mmCIF file of C-alpha atoms in Angstrom:
data_model
loop_
_atom_site.group_PDB
_atom_site.id
_atom_site.type_symbol
_atom_site.label_atom_id
_atom_site.label_comp_id
_atom_site.label_asym_id
_atom_site.label_seq_id
_atom_site.Cartn_x
_atom_site.Cartn_y
_atom_site.Cartn_z
ATOM 1 C CA UNK A 150 90.758 143.297 70.240
ATOM 2 C CA UNK A 151 92.873 145.854 72.056
ATOM 3 C CA UNK A 152 95.179 148.181 70.170
ATOM 4 C CA UNK A 153 98.218 146.273 71.338
ATOM 5 C CA UNK A 154 96.871 142.958 70.053
ATOM 6 C CA UNK A 155 95.820 144.566 66.756
ATOM 7 C CA UNK A 156 99.346 145.924 66.247
ATOM 8 C CA UNK A 157 100.816 142.484 66.979
ATOM 9 C CA UNK A 158 98.436 140.812 64.512
ATOM 10 C CA UNK A 159 99.162 143.420 61.804
ATOM 11 C CA UNK A 160 102.908 143.004 62.311
ATOM 12 C CA UNK A 161 102.532 139.236 62.078
ATOM 13 C CA UNK A 162 100.520 139.592 58.844
ATOM 14 C CA UNK A 163 103.265 141.744 57.323
ATOM 15 C CA UNK A 164 105.901 139.274 58.456
ATOM 16 C CA UNK A 165 103.753 136.477 56.969
ATOM 17 C CA UNK A 166 103.892 138.270 53.599
ATOM 18 C CA UNK A 167 107.692 138.335 53.705
ATOM 19 C CA UNK A 168 108.032 134.771 55.011
ATOM 20 C CA UNK A 169 105.687 133.382 52.332
ATOM 21 C CA UNK A 170 107.657 135.221 49.598
ATOM 22 C CA UNK A 171 110.881 133.717 50.917
ATOM 23 C CA UNK A 172 109.382 130.209 51.025
ATOM 24 C CA UNK A 173 107.884 130.650 47.531
ATOM 25 C CA UNK A 174 111.279 131.619 46.110
ATOM 26 C CA UNK A 175 113.061 128.773 47.967
ATOM 27 C CA UNK A 176 110.572 126.275 46.534
ATOM 28 C CA UNK A 177 110.949 127.725 43.043
ATOM 29 C CA UNK A 178 114.752 127.397 43.195
ATOM 30 C CA UNK A 179 114.288 123.760 44.243
ATOM 31 C CA UNK A 180 112.005 123.128 41.289
ATOM 32 C CA UNK A 181 108.813 122.836 43.368
ATOM 33 C CA UNK A 182 105.660 124.848 42.985
ATOM 34 C CA UNK A 183 102.986 125.870 45.481
ATOM 35 C CA UNK A 184 100.283 128.507 45.068
ATOM 36 C CA UNK A 185 101.524 131.735 46.633
ATOM 37 C CA UNK A 186 98.201 132.581 48.248
ATOM 38 C CA UNK A 187 98.268 129.270 50.183
ATOM 39 C CA UNK A 188 101.794 129.920 51.406
ATOM 40 C CA UNK A 189 100.868 133.484 52.415
ATOM 41 C CA UNK A 190 97.686 132.361 54.210
ATOM 42 C CA UNK A 191 99.486 129.566 56.081
ATOM 43 C CA UNK A 192 102.423 131.709 57.160
ATOM 44 C CA UNK A 193 100.220 134.610 58.185
ATOM 45 C CA UNK A 194 97.844 132.394 60.164
ATOM 46 C CA UNK A 195 100.724 130.756 62.047
ATOM 47 C CA UNK A 196 102.466 134.032 62.782
ATOM 48 C CA UNK A 197 99.238 135.724 63.927
ATOM 49 C CA UNK A 198 98.541 132.735 66.155
ATOM 50 C CA UNK A 199 102.021 132.901 67.679
ATOM 51 C CA UNK A 200 101.708 136.677 68.116
ATOM 52 C CA UNK A 201 98.394 136.355 69.926
ATOM 53 C CA UNK A 202 99.606 133.506 72.109
ATOM 54 C CA UNK A 203 102.754 135.477 72.878
ATOM 55 C CA UNK A 204 100.635 138.450 73.928
ATOM 56 C CA UNK A 205 98.777 136.134 76.270
ATOM 57 C CA UNK A 206 102.071 135.329 78.001
ATOM 58 C CA UNK A 207 102.527 138.951 79.120
ATOM 59 C CA UNK A 208 100.330 139.022 82.217
ATOM 60 C CA UNK A 209 99.133 142.341 83.542
ATOM 61 C CA UNK A 210 99.727 141.112 87.092
ATOM 62 C CA UNK A 211 102.265 138.648 88.457
ATOM 63 C CA UNK A 212 101.262 135.011 88.453
ATOM 64 C CA UNK A 213 100.222 133.481 91.777
ATOM 65 C CA UNK A 214 101.456 130.030 92.723
ATOM 66 C CA UNK A 215 98.990 127.301 91.890
ATOM 67 C CA UNK A 216 97.602 125.362 94.818
ATOM 68 C CA UNK A 217 96.114 121.910 94.550
ATOM 69 C CA UNK A 218 93.840 122.581 97.514
ATOM 70 C CA UNK A 219 90.221 123.392 96.897
ATOM 71 C CA UNK A 220 89.445 127.146 96.777
ATOM 72 C CA UNK A 221 87.045 126.706 99.688
ATOM 73 C CA UNK A 222 89.815 125.105 101.767
ATOM 74 C CA UNK A 223 92.114 128.037 101.048
ATOM 75 C CA UNK A 224 89.485 130.451 102.323
ATOM 76 C CA UNK A 225 88.479 128.213 105.255
ATOM 77 C CA UNK A 226 91.604 126.493 106.605
ATOM 78 C CA UNK A 227 89.699 124.723 109.419
ATOM 79 C CA UNK A 228 87.178 123.053 107.125
ATOM 80 C CA UNK A 229 88.434 119.587 108.097
ATOM 81 C CA UNK A 230 87.828 120.396 111.759
ATOM 82 C CA UNK A 231 84.232 121.293 110.924
ATOM 83 C CA UNK A 232 83.910 117.940 109.195
ATOM 84 C CA UNK A 233 85.155 116.079 112.283
ATOM 85 C CA UNK A 234 82.895 118.171 114.481
ATOM 86 C CA UNK A 235 79.954 117.217 112.282
ATOM 87 C CA UNK A 236 80.932 113.542 112.372
ATOM 88 C CA UNK A 237 81.188 113.544 116.142
ATOM 89 C CA UNK A 238 77.939 115.472 116.524
ATOM 90 C CA UNK A 239 76.057 112.994 114.351
ATOM 91 C CA UNK A 240 77.363 110.067 116.386
ATOM 92 C CA UNK A 241 75.653 111.286 119.542
ATOM 93 C CA UNK A 242 73.191 108.563 120.417
ATOM 94 C CA UNK A 243 74.110 106.410 117.403
ATOM 95 C CA UNK A 244 76.743 103.833 118.414
ATOM 96 C CA UNK A 245 76.504 102.007 115.082
ATOM 97 C CA UNK A 246 77.457 105.167 113.164
ATOM 98 C CA UNK A 247 80.261 105.891 115.613
ATOM 99 C CA UNK A 248 81.603 102.326 115.337
ATOM 100 C CA UNK A 249 81.397 102.354 111.531
ATOM 101 C CA UNK A 250 82.656 105.868 110.748
ATOM 102 C CA UNK A 251 84.462 107.643 113.572
ATOM 103 C CA UNK A 252 86.189 104.918 115.579
ATOM 104 C CA UNK A 253 88.116 103.367 112.633
ATOM 105 C CA UNK A 254 89.369 106.798 111.620
ATOM 106 C CA UNK A 255 90.507 107.566 115.148
ATOM 107 C CA UNK A 256 92.345 104.229 115.287
ATOM 108 C CA UNK A 257 94.043 105.037 111.961
ATOM 109 C CA UNK A 258 94.983 108.516 113.164
ATOM 110 C CA UNK A 259 96.452 107.233 116.424
ATOM 111 C CA UNK A 260 98.236 104.410 114.612
ATOM 112 C CA UNK A 261 99.898 106.840 112.195
ATOM 113 C CA UNK A 262 100.845 109.237 114.954
ATOM 114 C CA UNK A 263 102.257 106.378 117.057
ATOM 115 C CA UNK A 264 104.334 105.151 114.114
ATOM 116 C CA UNK A 265 105.620 108.614 113.156
ATOM 117 C CA UNK A 266 106.521 109.746 116.649
ATOM 118 C CA UNK A 267 107.615 106.491 118.328
ATOM 119 C CA UNK A 268 108.205 103.948 115.543
ATOM 120 C CA UNK A 269 105.661 101.618 117.135
ATOM 121 C CA UNK A 270 103.035 99.769 115.130
ATOM 122 C CA UNK A 271 99.622 99.548 116.746
ATOM 123 C CA UNK A 272 98.871 96.178 115.145
ATOM 124 C CA UNK A 273 102.321 94.528 115.176
ATOM 125 C CA UNK A 274 103.461 95.514 118.649
ATOM 126 C CA UNK A 275 100.325 95.963 120.766
ATOM 127 C CA UNK A 276 102.190 95.612 124.088
ATOM 128 C CA UNK A 277 104.618 98.441 123.272
ATOM 129 C CA UNK A 278 101.760 100.514 121.802
ATOM 130 C CA UNK A 279 99.742 100.041 124.999
ATOM 131 C CA UNK A 280 102.762 101.164 127.022
ATOM 132 C CA UNK A 281 103.083 104.369 124.965
ATOM 133 C CA UNK A 282 99.351 105.071 124.724
ATOM 134 C CA UNK A 283 98.413 104.242 128.271
ATOM 135 C CA UNK A 284 95.779 101.739 129.329
ATOM 136 C CA UNK A 285 92.901 104.201 129.039
ATOM 137 C CA UNK A 286 93.514 105.134 125.391
ATOM 138 C CA UNK A 287 94.557 101.604 124.395
ATOM 139 C CA UNK A 288 91.292 100.199 125.763
ATOM 140 C CA UNK A 289 89.332 102.915 123.983
ATOM 141 C CA UNK A 290 90.984 102.062 120.647
ATOM 142 C CA UNK A 291 90.744 98.282 121.084
ATOM 143 C CA UNK A 292 87.018 98.124 120.390
ATOM 144 C CA UNK A 293 84.296 100.699 119.821
ATOM 145 C CA UNK A 294 81.676 100.952 122.543
ATOM 146 C CA UNK A 295 78.757 98.680 121.696
ATOM 147 C CA UNK A 296 75.935 100.404 123.534
ATOM 148 C CA UNK A 297 76.782 104.127 123.757
ATOM 149 C CA UNK A 298 78.949 106.729 122.138
ATOM 150 C CA UNK A 299 81.663 108.455 124.174
ATOM 151 C CA UNK A 300 80.610 111.646 125.903
ATOM 152 C CA UNK A 301 82.084 114.968 124.758
ATOM 153 C CA UNK A 302 84.107 115.136 127.987
ATOM 154 C CA UNK A 303 85.544 111.655 127.397
ATOM 155 C CA UNK A 304 86.370 112.484 123.769
ATOM 156 C CA UNK A 305 88.026 115.717 124.874
ATOM 157 C CA UNK A 306 90.159 113.858 127.430
ATOM 158 C CA UNK A 307 91.153 111.195 124.895
ATOM 159 C CA UNK A 308 91.876 113.796 122.207
ATOM 160 C CA UNK A 309 94.182 115.588 124.610
ATOM 161 C CA UNK A 310 95.961 112.278 125.258
ATOM 162 C CA UNK A 311 96.252 111.623 121.504
ATOM 163 C CA UNK A 312 97.827 115.061 121.013
ATOM 164 C CA UNK A 313 100.372 114.305 123.739
ATOM 165 C CA UNK A 314 101.602 111.178 121.967
#
């Protein structure tokens, strides 16, 4: 225990002695009886607890705002990009994986972006969505390729188009 905490605890113990005497006398006037040592122990324990918890509230350094993000994400802000890069790299030569994992997420991403920027729903208004997206991107999103995954050049071109939306 540091000297500061010891002084707080000693002060609380002394205050506990006075508080227990006051409570003992108040009970006696009311015609009730309680053993003094129990009153002293209870008061002192509570006051020492409050003193120690109060000392804990005096931080040596200012508090930093709490973030709900993972610590690793705070240190590596582009972690999600690495995840997408990994997903796309693992799809090379595996159309089933691409169709099951990547393509639905791209459709969701484009659908959200289309709704936020243009107020057009990809599923409810496919004609208007096709007009905004362009035939190339609309065809790409309509169905995942069955036999091959898109090439990096094709994905780059489509990603650029998605960013323009």
